[in-house]
């Protein structure tokens, strides 16, 4: 069975601090004690996020995400960690109450129970944990990004050392209230590995120099300036801290560039050191420090270095830093609450000399043991690509398929089609894909978008009403692709009503020839100039629509869908083909439908991928595509045809080349595309150039195509 089942706690009931269930960015700490060597386990669920510490050490985080109104329960064994006479288990729980692409905007709660030697010794709402506010984490802070909720700023006092390891008392309690019944379900995806990975190198040291007032820039990302009903958060004037703008008041000046093994480093006032990880990784930052006097520490992280050789705070629309203000004369072992992705991290001490003794990550990724078919090659360059693909996949498949584990952590359709194929190839299973699809199928309805439509990414709250009709069609394409695997027919059956409702929604936009026109919201083809041609009739979108109809017809044995799909393909051939290429769009001018000369390389790949074209029917076009196009095409070769980007044009291309047996071309183009990525970050990227995410889930599919090419050509 690919679906989750209902879960009942033994005693625990969901609770939160009284009168604060709907307050933004509230953090609580729950603490209990377990006897030495007890046979113990914890069961836990939360509305937003939690972390578990055992005897002061980070242990796990969660939960796995689910649809609106559903909450997955995690179960962990603790026995192997209980080496003290009195073992402390501390849970930090955050309730964000803010819409995002990453977590749902739902009232806060925690539901947890600890069982020891067969007895429930702690249970929220029944046998209560000690509970307090986590006042050290500031509440009124900036969003991390448009797509994720809050960033992290801390003001820690001497009390911090004992809150997770049980050495500090009294534990000031807060009044709790029960949060009503919740629909708890089982977790069906693997539990993450949380191996600690230390920084690899110290690559530079420097000092922050204050800028003149007229040179200071201000953070102006939409996640900061557009706070309101459609994007929840705290407006600038209400913030308790503004670390990005604080950093923008300085310019980093690198004084030493000597590369050294990462180790202890002493930071002076307003000084920084830049560390490098061996490869891009995602997880919870661990920072061990001793400050001589009160100071503020900033960890500024990024997947690339800025022009000045230091990660850029605010890069890619993210508050890519964590701020800890600490008391002097004390040592701290600090752990971020949220997972972050980076290869580089600058540690800044603002006001006092500080000794840094550790920078590392508790990496959050799919366990290595589930990768049972890791591709290998005698070719060193191909092996680097394979390793990067596996590294990328593991970071982007922790509970659902994510586009990236950094800026968004969002479960996007279309991306998921490619990542799902990677999961099947690497693991031999569909566990993460099933959880991803199930979330779409569990929800009763989707608010803020038209009836019948699906969210472009989910679980998420799209208060601005934006959706991508193309991505909704990919939902059917993925389920059809999933069909031959165990449980595929069950998923298709469960999805039928939802997909027929989507078909009814799309049918309203058909013109007299059956072509979709003037689709609503964000019509998306790919990250290239092809997306400049999405109205009024977009042919790549209609090619996708024909495949959507074809999938429905085959899954549900419905001849009307099949006939409609074939008719649409014929219409596209008649209307889009100009004798040399498939044109991208037609537009209405003064009420008259007019053909354009807009042509994208990606549209040609859509035509072949979705069955509108075949090399037997369009041999000259196929020859041009294989011989003259691709990622190395020169600007003067068919300059009127707009080039493709990685997502999704070049991925469609390499799949088509594989399908036609052009294995050497697949290998050569893959090396050109992916080897620089693999060598720079050990991950695969969102774009051909590393201007955005440098760890993107769909990109892991490169390994599947490339290994198939190797195998089929007998290497």
XYZ file of C-alpha atoms in Angstrom:
715
model
C 0.000 0.000 0.000
C 1.554 3.325 -0.999
C -0.666 5.414 1.255
C -0.398 6.486 4.876
C -2.682 5.102 7.548
C -4.259 6.773 10.566
C -2.120 7.017 13.705
C -3.265 7.182 17.322
C -1.034 8.400 20.132
C -1.288 6.315 23.297
C -1.909 9.279 25.628
C -0.584 12.478 24.071
C -2.839 15.272 22.908
C -1.789 18.335 20.876
C -0.961 21.401 22.981
C 0.502 24.896 22.648
C 1.044 27.921 24.808
C -2.287 29.388 25.885
C -3.700 32.068 23.531
C -0.735 31.842 21.127
C -1.809 29.110 18.696
C -2.207 31.602 15.833
C 0.680 33.910 16.673
C 3.547 34.092 14.187
C 6.954 32.596 14.902
C 6.556 31.375 18.479
C 9.070 28.842 19.813
C 8.633 26.606 22.878
C 10.870 24.114 24.650
C 9.531 20.844 26.063
C 11.792 18.839 28.381
C 11.714 15.460 30.087
C 14.060 13.016 31.795
C 14.597 9.295 31.137
C 16.397 6.776 33.382
C 19.698 5.243 32.301
C 19.574 2.340 29.825
C 15.794 2.502 29.515
C 14.110 0.892 26.524
C 12.732 4.195 25.265
C 11.107 5.726 22.215
C 9.474 9.024 21.325
C 6.471 9.665 19.099
C 6.068 13.221 17.883
C 4.077 15.448 15.520
C 3.995 19.216 15.030
C 2.313 21.861 12.911
C 5.529 23.484 11.688
C 8.943 22.246 12.813
C 10.629 20.553 15.751
C 14.103 19.491 16.858
C 15.029 16.837 19.417
C 18.133 17.015 21.610
C 19.268 14.151 23.860
C 21.675 15.053 26.682
C 22.403 18.324 24.955
C 23.263 16.820 21.569
C 21.248 17.256 18.396
C 19.387 14.061 17.513
C 16.645 14.611 14.922
C 14.266 17.098 13.298
C 10.934 17.009 11.516
C 8.168 16.379 10.823
C 7.572 14.951 7.352
C 5.084 17.199 5.592
C 1.462 16.399 4.777
C -1.601 18.042 3.238
C -3.793 20.599 4.995
C -5.444 19.056 8.027
C -3.114 16.021 8.157
C -0.021 15.551 10.322
C 2.585 12.826 9.986
C 3.912 11.229 13.169
C 7.594 10.400 13.635
C 8.722 7.548 15.899
C 12.313 7.378 17.116
C 14.144 4.891 19.322
C 16.175 6.616 22.041
C 17.636 3.679 23.971
C 21.087 3.808 22.367
C 21.544 7.417 23.542
C 20.679 6.984 27.227
C 24.111 6.719 28.815
C 23.597 9.043 31.787
C 21.903 8.251 35.088
C 19.457 11.016 34.275
C 19.015 11.577 30.532
C 17.518 14.799 29.229
C 15.276 14.884 26.169
C 14.500 18.399 24.967
C 12.188 19.316 22.119
C 12.299 22.732 20.481
C 9.087 23.383 18.568
C 8.257 26.365 16.393
C 4.837 27.494 15.252
C 5.232 29.770 12.231
C 1.630 30.621 11.277
C 2.875 32.067 8.028
C 2.196 31.106 4.438
C 5.058 29.736 2.399
C 5.982 27.248 -0.321
C 7.638 25.096 2.353
C 5.287 24.833 5.343
C 1.572 25.341 5.799
C -0.025 28.260 7.619
C -1.820 26.277 10.314
C -2.309 26.880 14.055
C 0.633 25.812 16.186
C 0.789 22.637 18.231
C 3.093 19.923 19.455
C 1.954 16.390 20.234
C 4.567 14.100 21.757
C 4.940 11.196 24.112
C 7.895 9.281 25.508
C 7.600 5.615 26.326
C 10.172 4.012 28.644
C 10.180 0.309 29.503
C 6.631 -0.037 28.231
C 5.187 2.922 30.185
C 4.250 6.369 28.876
C 6.263 8.653 31.153
C 5.609 11.932 29.281
C 2.662 12.901 27.107
C 1.610 16.382 26.075
C -1.798 17.196 27.504
C -1.656 14.289 29.975
C 1.730 13.645 31.616
C 3.214 16.975 30.814
C 6.765 17.811 29.903
C 8.367 20.836 31.496
C 7.578 23.603 29.033
C 8.927 27.101 28.582
C 9.145 29.815 25.976
C 12.301 29.861 23.922
C 12.796 33.567 24.488
C 16.355 33.401 23.226
C 15.030 33.046 19.697
C 13.716 36.422 18.580
C 10.156 36.335 17.327
C 9.835 39.452 15.171
C 12.419 38.760 12.493
C 12.618 38.833 8.699
C 11.286 36.024 6.558
C 14.047 33.806 5.248
C 12.727 34.180 1.696
C 9.519 34.736 -0.230
C 9.141 30.958 -0.306
C 10.139 30.114 3.292
C 8.992 31.542 6.627
C 11.190 33.072 9.293
C 14.945 33.524 9.534
C 16.866 33.057 12.783
C 18.180 35.640 15.241
C 19.103 34.790 18.838
C 19.946 36.673 22.023
C 21.327 34.071 24.416
C 22.198 34.426 28.076
C 23.858 32.115 30.576
C 20.660 30.064 30.767
C 21.147 28.764 27.211
C 23.802 26.201 28.170
C 21.392 24.220 30.309
C 18.132 24.323 28.454
C 18.773 21.186 26.414
C 21.047 19.225 28.726
C 19.062 19.457 31.945
C 21.626 21.321 34.032
C 19.646 24.529 34.382
C 16.782 24.930 36.826
C 14.273 26.286 37.539
C 12.583 25.696 34.216
C 10.074 28.521 34.020
C 6.857 26.996 32.788
C 4.183 28.540 30.573
C 0.449 27.754 30.590
C -0.613 25.351 27.847
C -3.926 24.661 26.184
C -5.142 21.722 24.159
C -5.459 22.355 20.440
C -8.357 20.110 19.481
C -8.377 16.870 17.535
C -5.879 16.408 14.728
C -5.828 13.920 11.889
C -2.570 12.086 12.551
C -1.135 9.735 9.931
C 1.933 7.540 9.650
C 5.234 8.604 8.168
C 5.965 6.487 5.082
C 9.292 7.951 3.926
C 12.731 7.010 5.303
C 14.022 8.868 8.338
C 16.874 11.195 7.502
C 20.499 10.697 8.287
C 21.941 13.470 10.453
C 25.634 12.811 10.078
C 27.841 15.666 11.186
C 30.041 17.028 8.390
C 32.725 19.494 9.386
C 34.011 22.385 7.316
C 36.819 21.272 5.036
C 39.011 24.351 4.709
C 39.635 27.826 6.022
C 40.095 29.836 2.832
C 40.375 33.468 3.928
C 40.349 35.965 6.769
C 39.400 39.609 6.785
C 37.747 42.574 8.415
C 34.460 44.435 7.934
C 34.935 48.065 6.951
C 32.075 50.508 7.567
C 30.616 52.149 4.475
C 29.781 55.803 4.050
C 26.069 56.448 4.472
C 25.507 57.165 0.787
C 27.094 53.816 -0.135
C 24.948 51.648 2.136
C 22.327 49.657 0.265
C 19.076 48.392 1.741
C 17.552 44.966 1.477
C 14.604 45.278 -0.898
C 13.505 41.721 -1.605
C 9.735 41.144 -1.865
C 9.900 38.937 1.238
C 10.849 42.107 3.151
C 8.920 44.847 1.359
C 5.663 43.044 0.461
C 4.565 41.822 3.886
C 0.774 41.903 4.176
C -2.299 39.707 3.897
C -0.915 37.770 0.933
C 2.540 37.315 2.433
C 2.526 36.996 6.186
C 5.396 38.164 8.332
C 6.620 41.156 10.321
C 6.923 44.502 8.555
C 10.303 46.281 8.750
C 9.269 48.725 11.470
C 8.242 45.854 13.783
C 11.459 43.858 13.549
C 13.520 43.143 16.645
C 16.612 42.624 14.484
C 17.591 43.423 10.907
C 20.817 41.487 10.326
C 20.949 41.773 6.534
C 20.810 45.557 6.625
C 23.306 45.513 9.490
C 25.727 43.617 7.262
C 24.982 45.905 4.309
C 26.467 48.767 6.321
C 29.901 47.162 5.906
C 32.089 45.925 3.106
C 34.191 42.811 3.704
C 37.880 43.274 3.090
C 39.801 40.015 2.670
C 43.292 40.330 4.187
C 44.551 36.736 3.945
C 43.801 34.144 1.272
C 45.902 31.269 2.556
C 44.069 27.945 2.388
C 44.359 25.971 5.621
C 42.673 22.911 7.090
C 39.558 23.952 8.973
C 40.324 24.195 12.661
C 40.161 26.596 15.559
C 40.404 30.256 14.633
C 40.499 33.432 16.708
C 38.380 36.289 15.389
C 39.119 39.874 16.299
C 36.553 42.668 16.549
C 34.639 43.104 13.273
C 36.682 40.296 11.786
C 35.623 37.270 9.791
C 36.910 33.961 8.503
C 35.531 32.157 5.474
C 35.212 28.371 5.604
C 34.608 25.988 2.727
C 32.777 22.665 2.835
C 34.088 19.874 0.637
C 30.836 20.067 -1.353
C 27.416 21.670 -1.196
C 25.479 20.217 1.729
C 22.196 20.864 3.540
C 21.589 20.696 7.250
C 21.644 22.365 10.631
C 24.578 24.660 11.332
C 26.630 23.743 14.368
C 28.926 26.452 15.688
C 31.123 26.082 18.783
C 32.463 29.373 20.161
C 33.932 31.117 23.174
C 33.560 34.908 23.327
C 35.776 37.060 25.568
C 33.042 39.685 25.935
C 29.448 40.165 24.823
C 29.253 40.007 21.063
C 27.120 39.156 18.059
C 28.140 36.275 15.833
C 26.924 36.035 12.247
C 27.191 32.938 10.095
C 26.736 34.144 6.508
C 26.437 31.199 4.141
C 26.048 30.596 0.441
C 26.435 28.151 -2.398
C 28.881 30.529 -4.043
C 31.189 33.363 -3.056
C 30.417 36.985 -3.832
C 32.705 39.178 -5.906
C 34.620 40.114 -2.759
C 35.343 36.485 -1.896
C 32.722 36.292 0.876
C 29.187 34.798 0.787
C 26.605 37.482 0.073
C 23.907 38.120 2.728
C 20.590 38.424 0.931
C 21.771 36.514 -2.142
C 19.080 34.896 -4.295
C 16.373 36.616 -2.238
C 17.321 34.777 0.976
C 18.322 35.983 4.427
C 21.318 33.695 4.175
C 22.650 34.221 7.673
C 22.001 33.298 11.285
C 22.723 35.802 14.062
C 23.620 34.770 17.604
C 24.190 37.441 20.272
C 25.967 35.858 23.235
C 27.407 36.711 26.626
C 31.144 37.012 27.067
C 33.261 34.670 29.128
C 31.204 31.630 28.162
C 31.393 28.785 25.662
C 28.420 27.953 23.467
C 27.582 25.024 21.228
C 25.045 26.528 18.840
C 22.725 24.738 16.412
C 20.455 26.429 13.876
C 16.793 25.477 14.009
C 16.247 25.432 10.249
C 18.230 23.503 7.618
C 20.344 25.535 5.192
C 22.356 24.746 2.074
C 25.857 26.040 1.486
C 29.405 25.378 0.404
C 30.863 28.525 1.957
C 30.288 30.186 5.314
C 31.754 33.373 6.744
C 31.780 33.688 10.526
C 31.782 37.275 11.760
C 32.356 38.489 15.323
C 31.243 42.085 15.701
C 32.162 43.350 19.159
C 34.669 41.078 20.882
C 37.456 38.587 20.192
C 35.911 35.152 19.779
C 37.404 31.689 19.501
C 35.732 29.452 16.902
C 36.415 25.783 17.587
C 33.924 24.137 15.208
C 31.853 24.854 12.131
C 29.877 21.914 10.834
C 26.499 20.723 9.578
C 24.182 18.043 10.862
C 23.331 17.015 7.321
C 19.673 16.349 6.568
C 19.410 13.927 3.660
C 17.984 10.611 2.591
C 20.008 7.810 4.228
C 22.766 6.410 2.052
C 21.539 2.847 2.663
C 18.488 3.520 0.473
C 20.703 4.263 -2.529
C 20.984 0.645 -3.649
C 21.812 1.408 -7.283
C 24.395 4.178 -7.065
C 25.789 4.450 -10.608
C 29.468 3.806 -11.136
C 31.754 4.313 -14.091
C 35.350 3.679 -15.047
C 35.284 7.160 -16.543
C 36.409 9.568 -13.814
C 34.477 12.505 -15.258
C 31.246 10.571 -15.460
C 31.739 9.319 -11.921
C 31.957 12.905 -10.685
C 28.607 13.627 -12.330
C 27.074 10.498 -10.831
C 28.307 11.400 -7.360
C 26.944 14.932 -7.727
C 23.570 13.608 -8.881
C 23.277 11.254 -5.896
C 24.354 14.014 -3.508
C 21.746 16.331 -5.034
C 18.985 13.737 -4.883
C 19.610 12.827 -1.240
C 19.311 16.474 -0.165
C 16.121 17.035 -2.188
C 14.207 13.874 -1.218
C 14.001 13.981 2.563
C 10.197 13.835 2.965
C 8.837 15.047 -0.376
C 10.563 15.911 -3.642
C 11.923 19.440 -3.303
C 13.052 21.753 -6.043
C 15.927 22.899 -3.848
C 16.746 22.391 -0.180
C 17.748 26.053 0.155
C 15.693 28.984 -1.153
C 12.342 27.187 -1.259
C 12.312 23.572 -0.034
C 9.122 23.316 -2.069
C 7.395 20.331 -3.630
C 6.972 21.450 -7.238
C 5.133 19.535 -9.916
C 7.074 18.954 -13.146
C 10.322 18.928 -11.140
C 8.858 15.903 -9.387
C 8.431 13.990 -12.666
C 12.191 13.913 -13.160
C 13.114 13.429 -9.499
C 10.658 10.529 -9.267
C 12.433 8.741 -12.092
C 15.675 9.285 -10.221
C 14.209 7.786 -7.050
C 13.107 4.650 -8.886
C 16.529 4.304 -10.478
C 18.587 4.897 -7.322
C 16.424 3.215 -4.686
C 14.232 0.760 -6.575
C 11.232 2.222 -4.740
C 8.734 5.083 -4.919
C 8.432 5.953 -1.236
C 9.088 9.670 -1.489
C 7.136 10.031 -4.710
C 4.139 8.314 -3.126
C 4.230 10.694 -0.161
C 4.539 13.632 -2.553
C 1.594 12.508 -4.682
C -0.452 11.517 -1.646
C -0.245 15.054 -0.276
C -1.924 16.305 -3.448
C -4.577 13.607 -3.186
C -5.348 13.899 0.546
C -6.347 17.554 0.509
C -10.102 18.149 0.469
C -9.663 21.274 -1.641
C -7.119 23.917 -2.526
C -7.899 27.430 -1.389
C -7.158 30.607 -3.382
C -6.948 28.932 -6.786
C -9.804 28.057 -9.185
C -11.806 24.889 -8.652
C -10.267 21.953 -10.474
C -6.812 23.504 -10.580
C -3.863 22.073 -8.627
C -1.236 24.087 -6.754
C 2.047 24.489 -8.588
C 3.829 23.325 -5.424
C 2.431 21.659 -2.327
C 2.117 21.523 0.662
C 1.967 25.305 0.430
C -0.399 28.240 0.876
C -0.745 30.411 -2.211
C -2.592 33.432 -0.857
C -1.651 35.480 -3.934
C -3.679 33.091 -6.093
C -0.761 32.259 -8.409
C -0.706 28.848 -10.046
C 0.916 27.237 -13.100
C -1.628 25.443 -15.294
C 1.215 23.642 -17.105
C 2.485 22.107 -13.875
C -0.984 20.805 -13.037
C -0.900 18.884 -16.322
C 2.461 17.386 -15.351
C 0.669 15.835 -12.359
C -1.145 13.512 -14.773
C 2.030 12.876 -16.782
C 3.841 11.789 -13.606
C 1.021 9.513 -12.407
C 0.918 7.872 -15.854
C 4.703 7.423 -15.705
C 4.276 5.880 -12.219
C 1.576 3.471 -13.441
C 3.730 0.350 -14.191
C 5.334 0.355 -10.721
C 3.774 -1.385 -7.691
C 0.876 0.698 -6.378
C 0.659 2.726 -9.590
C -2.851 1.625 -10.508
C -4.064 2.427 -6.998
C -2.645 5.950 -7.206
C -4.171 6.471 -10.657
C -7.569 5.333 -9.385
C -7.365 7.632 -6.392
C -6.398 10.538 -8.637
C -9.151 10.063 -11.222
C -11.702 12.527 -9.853
C -9.047 15.163 -9.295
C -7.669 14.746 -12.817
C -11.098 14.780 -14.465
C -11.866 17.995 -12.582
C -8.636 19.456 -13.927
C -9.607 18.412 -17.441
C -12.963 20.179 -17.027
C -11.210 23.331 -15.863
C -8.827 23.328 -18.849
C -11.583 22.588 -21.352
C -13.038 26.033 -20.646
C -10.002 27.570 -22.348
C -10.240 25.597 -25.601
C -10.967 27.561 -28.762
C -12.928 26.295 -31.754
C -9.932 24.229 -32.905
C -9.376 22.665 -29.505
C -6.279 24.700 -28.674
C -5.896 26.143 -25.192
C -5.735 29.920 -25.298
C -5.428 32.756 -22.788
C -4.726 30.490 -19.847
C -4.878 32.112 -16.441
C -2.104 32.966 -14.005
C 1.523 31.934 -14.662
C 1.895 29.981 -17.896
C 5.337 28.420 -17.628
C 7.332 26.571 -20.276
C 10.894 26.842 -18.982
C 13.527 29.242 -17.657
C 14.455 30.798 -21.004
C 13.149 33.211 -23.610
C 10.564 30.553 -24.434
C 8.654 31.945 -21.476
C 8.290 35.290 -23.240
C 5.890 33.682 -25.721
C 3.274 32.103 -23.458
C 0.206 34.018 -24.688
C -2.276 33.991 -26.314
C -1.954 30.502 -27.802
C 1.216 28.831 -26.617
C 2.181 25.747 -28.573
C 4.503 24.086 -26.029
C 1.621 24.302 -23.549
C -0.737 22.717 -26.067
C 1.763 19.965 -26.788
C 1.796 19.255 -23.063
C -2.012 19.374 -23.073
C -2.119 16.675 -25.757
C 0.071 14.456 -23.572
C -2.142 15.213 -20.574
C -5.239 14.121 -22.493
C -3.442 11.054 -23.797
C -2.424 10.041 -20.268
C -5.998 10.387 -19.012
C -7.321 8.370 -21.917
C -4.901 5.515 -21.345
C -5.175 5.474 -17.538
C -8.957 5.517 -17.498
C -9.675 3.709 -20.779
C -11.500 6.755 -22.092
C -11.514 6.991 -25.869
C -12.834 10.532 -25.873
C -9.607 11.782 -24.266
C -7.503 9.778 -26.737
C -9.382 11.131 -29.747
C -9.119 14.661 -28.410
C -5.368 14.270 -27.893
C -4.795 13.028 -31.447
C -6.935 15.818 -32.890
C -4.958 18.381 -30.912
C -1.643 17.036 -32.191
C -2.880 17.385 -35.775
C -4.030 20.950 -35.148
C -0.666 21.864 -33.622
C 1.140 20.466 -36.681
C -1.061 22.527 -38.976
C -0.891 25.759 -37.004
C 2.573 25.786 -35.444
C 4.812 24.269 -38.144
C 6.303 26.884 -40.470
C 8.138 24.494 -42.749
C 11.364 24.677 -40.778
C 10.500 24.895 -37.072
C 7.530 24.764 -34.752
C 6.553 28.313 -33.814
C 5.942 29.084 -30.153
C 2.776 31.183 -30.151
C -0.019 33.110 -31.807
C -1.427 36.350 -30.426
C -4.583 38.397 -30.860
C -3.995 41.808 -32.411
C -7.048 44.041 -32.639
C -9.168 40.966 -32.090
C -7.558 39.001 -34.922
C -5.483 35.902 -34.218
C -2.050 36.503 -35.725
C 0.850 34.124 -36.249
C 4.158 35.201 -34.724
C 7.717 34.405 -35.746
C 8.723 33.506 -32.192
C 10.657 30.244 -32.117
C 12.401 28.573 -29.202
C 14.670 25.578 -29.158
C 12.676 24.235 -26.229
C 9.466 24.170 -28.273
C 11.109 21.758 -30.695
C 11.969 19.407 -27.837
C 8.416 19.646 -26.498
C 7.173 18.584 -29.943
C 9.285 15.429 -30.004
C 8.913 14.604 -26.301
C 5.110 14.792 -26.363
C 4.537 12.969 -29.644
C 3.623 15.889 -31.891
C 6.769 15.279 -33.925
C 8.858 12.208 -34.743
C 12.113 11.974 -36.633
C 10.398 9.957 -39.405
C 7.844 12.725 -39.903
C 10.211 15.677 -39.504
C 13.635 14.252 -40.498
C 15.216 17.604 -41.377
C 14.180 19.188 -38.074
C 15.501 16.200 -36.158
C 18.793 16.410 -38.035
C 19.103 20.134 -37.282
C 18.359 19.571 -33.606
C 20.882 16.781 -33.210
C 23.660 18.307 -35.301
C 23.286 22.083 -34.885
C 21.541 22.605 -31.545
C 22.255 21.839 -27.918
C 24.059 23.558 -25.065
C 27.123 24.312 -27.219
C 25.279 25.966 -30.101
C 27.077 29.057 -31.367
C 25.157 32.377 -31.292
C 25.293 32.722 -35.096
C 23.671 29.313 -35.703
C 19.949 29.870 -36.196
C 20.049 33.069 -34.136
C 16.283 33.473 -34.489
C 15.742 30.306 -32.419
C 15.944 31.152 -28.719
C 18.267 28.760 -26.836
C 17.147 26.353 -24.114
C 18.089 26.342 -20.472
C 18.708 23.299 -18.283
C 15.153 23.184 -17.000
C 13.466 21.719 -18.839
C 14.650 22.083 -22.429
C 18.059 20.491 -22.128
C 16.648 17.679 -19.992
C 14.058 16.896 -22.648
C 16.872 17.013 -25.201
C 19.145 14.479 -23.508
C 16.184 12.144 -22.978
C 15.312 12.376 -26.680
C 18.927 11.707 -27.650
C 18.896 8.657 -25.384
C 15.624 7.416 -26.865
C 17.125 7.564 -30.365
C 20.311 5.728 -29.410
C 22.673 8.705 -29.691
C 24.651 7.543 -26.682
C 27.962 9.238 -27.428
C 26.179 12.541 -27.915
C 24.361 12.086 -24.597
C 27.683 11.479 -22.854
C 29.496 14.365 -24.517
C 26.741 16.892 -23.893
C 26.252 15.694 -20.318
C 29.924 16.244 -19.605
C 29.756 19.775 -20.984
C 26.600 20.566 -19.022
C 27.147 18.852 -15.700
C 30.863 18.293 -15.133
C 31.586 21.955 -14.234
C 28.736 21.810 -11.709
C 29.974 18.556 -10.207
C 33.518 19.856 -9.909
C 32.542 23.185 -8.354
C 29.918 22.152 -5.789
C 29.494 18.386 -5.916
C 25.827 19.002 -6.811
C 23.787 19.774 -9.950
C 22.202 23.164 -10.577
C 18.928 24.891 -11.419
C 20.368 26.792 -14.408
C 23.253 26.282 -16.800
C 24.986 29.126 -15.014
C 25.123 29.007 -11.238
C 23.124 32.176 -10.695
C 20.414 30.525 -8.582
C 20.136 27.220 -6.704
C 23.210 25.031 -7.034
C 21.444 21.964 -5.679
C 18.201 21.242 -7.512
C 16.266 17.995 -7.262
C 15.238 17.509 -10.894
C 18.882 17.863 -11.946
C 19.711 14.500 -10.362
C 17.932 12.905 -13.333
C 21.105 13.507 -15.340
C 22.545 10.363 -13.741
C 19.631 8.236 -14.958
C 19.948 9.302 -18.584
C 23.727 9.204 -18.555
C 23.969 5.742 -16.981
C 21.396 4.372 -19.401
C 23.488 5.726 -22.251
C 26.603 4.074 -20.817
C 24.872 0.729 -20.394
C 23.190 0.712 -23.786
C 26.395 1.469 -25.664
C 28.176 -1.304 -23.777
C 30.620 0.744 -21.739
